[in-house]
């Protein structure tokens, strides 16, 4: 970020800049690593002053402030003097005429190697953002395997750049902040560096989404003093209890970080008023045993909120984070989160890999934990060797940083993130709501797949849409993203009512026709009055109530025109006729035909459980009270019983969904009982016939009889009557099969 200016003509008289800050750096190093050689740091600082002399940062300050601040961050991480010297020199090769050879000559191979690693990362410039990041990160990780200090310097560099981002143009601010959220904060998280990650996130959040940040900041500030007062009361009470119980522990409290509050809000889709995670308390003990003791004491003072207790001591997170978490209900309904951990756990949570990253001469990691942390990096590097496309590498990297997400691609190579186990529908809704609504199928890696297919990392997904297609309630059973779920729900709620109104109107019209009452003689105001009679706001509400089966059409008609409904006029129950004939009588003004049965999970039209009709069977609809229209097989015994309320009967017919037209037949579970000889191989032959007939077998149950026979019950998925008939015929042809029957009930 230097604005490069000509190198200084004279190097003898370099001004001694920021002497205070440099002393602070040396003090920190002396405190954290007393046996380290401070000379190399002094030399590096001198070198830095000489070669960056005259250069300015975008803020107008001398450039050397930046490497000095970076070195301070590294010193706070307790890194060794080699790393700190390299930190001071990290921009020297890139932004000054200094070469790597110069560094080797003056500071030795190790420092030069680290500076070189950082320089390489900085140098790579690709045309588009994703390429650049992928390549950056790849180099970074490669470097990391040989020396993790390269990555720590890069993280410190980024931290200081983020702290001083205000001086750049808004465009640069946003793109650097975005990159920080995409790559550096997750990387810090993966390395267990909670403190660094937190600061990076909060700094970046402000630039990436300024409006949200402002709102949240204001809301949190408005609650700060109340929260602080509350928490200090809590602290006093808890500290006293700890003394009573002879437990030595530190109690800290804080208002949570904005970005973590923001993430909670997004995840739980709540407003700031409902966030109980604003307040956080931390107890730091001297032993694991005390952690659990404190846990008990806290729950004896305050009531825990169910479902919020987590034991990360017994089950550490992948980045080795350990703590006990609980959320409790304090006075006045204030909830607050408590984290309980030992000093050691605390250090690891805050500093991560830097917490115990020690260098021996060779620079190899010493602890098994660090080895474990680096294992995933090595794994990534293994993978990336086989990849030539940086985008591919980026997606691999993100996969590991965000195990809850799946990275997929559009045919044009755009990355689309869906939740783990997400489906093509989640993908479609991520692209656009309309694409989701009209989605009828999907091709994954060039092959047609069912919509409920789970997507995997790297899948190339092509969504097939069809104008006029609409969401199905069934979709809710398999979409994973809250976005898709909300959009589908919203659509269903809106359209179910429309459908209910439509059905209600048809039912009323049909009823009126039976009594030869012309509905056209009534004014809108008559219907409005009628609706008011039922305590409903509008005539549409009334029609919807009829459609939902709350009121029968006859009952409503009777109120509308009591005088016209003489008992002797009541017609005979209309004979049940197949669809087309009834349609003409049912439908009149609205233009569309009889009710159409699509999915089996629709609220308004559903298949009756007593007979489970499948496509192709003759069906009859029955308007239930409050549950919509039940569709029965015409030969269902219940239909006969239902005839006494003939006005509730309605013609229905099967419709093909767009999904089916796109080549994905809907299937219906059917229970078949095969009566057969009880002989070896029988079951195998039967299942072969079913699977050769392209039917899925859901369950099998065999019941041996007493006369060398057996009954085998299958629940299979059949597409329609024709499919089922073929299957039954096939089974009947098998030697040893005596009979095949279908049970209507499942
Ligand atoms: Mn830098």
Short mmCIF file of N, CA, C and O in Angstrom, two decimals, residues 666-709:
data_model
loop_
_atom_site.label_atom_id
_atom_site.label_comp_id
_atom_site.label_asym_id
_atom_site.label_seq_id
_atom_site.Cartn_x
_atom_site.Cartn_y
_atom_site.Cartn_z
N UNK A 666 -43.93 -38.72 -10.64
CA UNK A 666 -44.19 -38.83 -9.22
C UNK A 666 -44.57 -40.29 -8.95
O UNK A 666 -45.17 -40.94 -9.78
N UNK A 667 -44.17 -40.82 -7.81
CA UNK A 667 -44.57 -42.19 -7.50
C UNK A 667 -45.45 -42.18 -6.26
O UNK A 667 -45.45 -41.22 -5.49
N UNK A 668 -46.20 -43.26 -6.11
CA UNK A 668 -47.12 -43.38 -4.99
C UNK A 668 -46.83 -44.69 -4.29
O UNK A 668 -46.69 -45.73 -4.94
N UNK A 669 -46.75 -44.67 -2.97
CA UNK A 669 -46.55 -45.94 -2.28
C UNK A 669 -47.81 -46.81 -2.36
O UNK A 669 -48.91 -46.31 -2.21
N UNK A 670 -47.60 -48.09 -2.65
CA UNK A 670 -48.72 -49.04 -2.77
C UNK A 670 -48.34 -50.29 -2.01
O UNK A 670 -47.20 -50.74 -2.07
N UNK A 671 -49.31 -50.81 -1.26
CA UNK A 671 -49.02 -52.04 -0.53
C UNK A 671 -49.56 -53.24 -1.31
O UNK A 671 -50.75 -53.28 -1.64
N UNK A 672 -48.68 -54.20 -1.59
CA UNK A 672 -49.07 -55.41 -2.32
C UNK A 672 -48.82 -56.62 -1.42
O UNK A 672 -47.83 -56.66 -0.68
N UNK A 673 -49.72 -57.58 -1.48
CA UNK A 673 -49.49 -58.83 -0.77
C UNK A 673 -49.39 -59.95 -1.79
O UNK A 673 -50.28 -60.12 -2.62
N UNK A 674 -48.26 -60.65 -1.76
CA UNK A 674 -48.06 -61.76 -2.68
C UNK A 674 -48.26 -63.06 -1.91
O UNK A 674 -47.60 -63.30 -0.90
N UNK A 675 -49.23 -63.86 -2.36
CA UNK A 675 -49.46 -65.18 -1.76
C UNK A 675 -48.70 -66.18 -2.61
O UNK A 675 -48.93 -66.26 -3.81
N UNK A 676 -47.77 -66.91 -2.00
CA UNK A 676 -46.93 -67.77 -2.84
C UNK A 676 -46.48 -69.01 -2.08
O UNK A 676 -46.70 -69.14 -0.87
N UNK A 677 -45.83 -69.92 -2.83
CA UNK A 677 -45.23 -71.10 -2.21
C UNK A 677 -44.08 -70.63 -1.32
O UNK A 677 -43.38 -69.69 -1.65
N UNK A 678 -43.91 -71.35 -0.20
CA UNK A 678 -42.79 -71.03 0.68
C UNK A 678 -41.60 -71.87 0.25
O UNK A 678 -41.38 -72.96 0.74
N UNK A 679 -40.83 -71.35 -0.72
CA UNK A 679 -39.70 -72.13 -1.20
C UNK A 679 -38.46 -71.24 -1.35
O UNK A 679 -38.56 -70.01 -1.40
N UNK A 680 -37.32 -71.95 -1.40
CA UNK A 680 -36.07 -71.22 -1.51
C UNK A 680 -36.04 -70.39 -2.79
O UNK A 680 -36.49 -70.85 -3.84
N UNK A 681 -35.56 -69.19 -2.72
CA UNK A 681 -35.41 -68.35 -3.91
C UNK A 681 -36.65 -67.59 -4.31
O UNK A 681 -36.60 -66.74 -5.20
N UNK A 682 -37.78 -67.86 -3.65
CA UNK A 682 -39.04 -67.22 -4.02
C UNK A 682 -38.93 -65.69 -3.86
O UNK A 682 -39.24 -64.94 -4.78
N UNK A 683 -38.46 -65.27 -2.68
CA UNK A 683 -38.39 -63.84 -2.40
C UNK A 683 -37.48 -63.13 -3.41
O UNK A 683 -37.79 -62.06 -3.93
N UNK A 684 -36.39 -63.82 -3.72
CA UNK A 684 -35.43 -63.23 -4.64
C UNK A 684 -36.06 -63.02 -6.02
O UNK A 684 -35.89 -61.97 -6.66
N UNK A 685 -36.83 -64.03 -6.46
CA UNK A 685 -37.46 -63.91 -7.78
C UNK A 685 -38.50 -62.80 -7.79
O UNK A 685 -38.63 -62.06 -8.77
N UNK A 686 -39.22 -62.70 -6.69
CA UNK A 686 -40.26 -61.67 -6.63
C UNK A 686 -39.64 -60.27 -6.66
O UNK A 686 -40.07 -59.40 -7.43
N UNK A 687 -38.62 -60.08 -5.84
CA UNK A 687 -38.00 -58.75 -5.83
C UNK A 687 -37.36 -58.42 -7.17
O UNK A 687 -37.35 -57.27 -7.60
N UNK A 688 -36.86 -59.47 -7.86
CA UNK A 688 -36.27 -59.24 -9.18
C UNK A 688 -37.33 -58.71 -10.14
O UNK A 688 -37.08 -57.77 -10.91
N UNK A 689 -38.53 -59.28 -10.09
CA UNK A 689 -39.60 -58.83 -10.98
C UNK A 689 -39.94 -57.36 -10.68
O UNK A 689 -40.10 -56.55 -11.59
N UNK A 690 -39.99 -57.04 -9.39
CA UNK A 690 -40.36 -55.66 -9.03
C UNK A 690 -39.28 -54.68 -9.47
O UNK A 690 -39.57 -53.65 -10.08
N UNK A 691 -38.03 -55.04 -9.22
CA UNK A 691 -37.02 -54.05 -9.61
C UNK A 691 -36.81 -54.02 -11.12
O UNK A 691 -36.53 -52.95 -11.67
N UNK A 692 -37.00 -55.16 -11.80
CA UNK A 692 -36.96 -55.10 -13.27
C UNK A 692 -38.08 -54.23 -13.81
O UNK A 692 -37.98 -53.66 -14.89
N UNK A 693 -39.17 -54.17 -13.06
CA UNK A 693 -40.31 -53.34 -13.47
C UNK A 693 -40.10 -51.88 -13.07
O UNK A 693 -41.05 -51.10 -13.07
N UNK A 694 -38.86 -51.51 -12.69
CA UNK A 694 -38.53 -50.12 -12.35
C UNK A 694 -39.33 -49.57 -11.17
O UNK A 694 -39.70 -48.40 -11.17
N UNK A 695 -39.62 -50.43 -10.21
CA UNK A 695 -40.31 -49.92 -9.03
C UNK A 695 -39.39 -50.06 -7.83
O UNK A 695 -38.70 -51.06 -7.68
N UNK A 696 -39.38 -49.04 -7.02
CA UNK A 696 -38.58 -49.06 -5.80
C UNK A 696 -39.34 -49.85 -4.72
O UNK A 696 -40.55 -49.74 -4.61
N UNK A 697 -38.60 -50.67 -3.96
CA UNK A 697 -39.24 -51.39 -2.85
C UNK A 697 -38.94 -50.65 -1.57
O UNK A 697 -37.80 -50.39 -1.23
N UNK A 698 -39.99 -50.25 -0.85
CA UNK A 698 -39.78 -49.51 0.41
C UNK A 698 -39.62 -50.46 1.58
O UNK A 698 -38.72 -50.32 2.39
N UNK A 699 -40.54 -51.40 1.72
CA UNK A 699 -40.45 -52.34 2.84
C UNK A 699 -40.87 -53.73 2.36
O UNK A 699 -41.63 -53.87 1.40
N UNK A 700 -40.36 -54.74 3.03
CA UNK A 700 -40.77 -56.14 2.76
C UNK A 700 -41.03 -56.80 4.10
O UNK A 700 -40.28 -56.60 5.05
N UNK A 701 -42.12 -57.56 4.15
CA UNK A 701 -42.40 -58.33 5.36
C UNK A 701 -42.87 -59.70 4.93
O UNK A 701 -43.74 -59.80 4.08
N UNK A 702 -42.28 -60.74 5.47
CA UNK A 702 -42.75 -62.08 5.07
C UNK A 702 -43.44 -62.76 6.25
O UNK A 702 -43.01 -62.64 7.39
N UNK A 703 -44.55 -63.46 5.92
CA UNK A 703 -45.30 -64.20 6.93
C UNK A 703 -45.48 -65.63 6.43
O UNK A 703 -46.32 -65.86 5.55
N UNK A 704 -44.72 -66.60 6.95
CA UNK A 704 -44.90 -67.98 6.50
C UNK A 704 -46.27 -68.52 6.94
O UNK A 704 -46.72 -68.21 8.05
N UNK A 705 -46.93 -69.25 6.06
CA UNK A 705 -48.21 -69.87 6.43
C UNK A 705 -47.98 -71.27 6.98
O UNK A 705 -46.84 -71.67 7.21
N UNK A 706 -49.06 -72.08 7.19
CA UNK A 706 -48.84 -73.43 7.75
C UNK A 706 -48.91 -74.49 6.66
O UNK A 706 -48.74 -75.67 6.93
N UNK A 707 -49.21 -74.13 5.44
CA UNK A 707 -49.40 -75.17 4.42
C UNK A 707 -48.36 -75.02 3.31
O UNK A 707 -48.68 -75.08 2.13
N UNK A 708 -47.12 -74.81 3.69
CA UNK A 708 -46.07 -74.66 2.69
C UNK A 708 -46.22 -73.39 1.88
O UNK A 708 -45.64 -73.25 0.81
N UNK A 709 -47.01 -72.45 2.40
CA UNK A 709 -47.20 -71.21 1.67
C UNK A 709 -46.66 -70.04 2.48
O UNK A 709 -46.23 -70.22 3.62
#
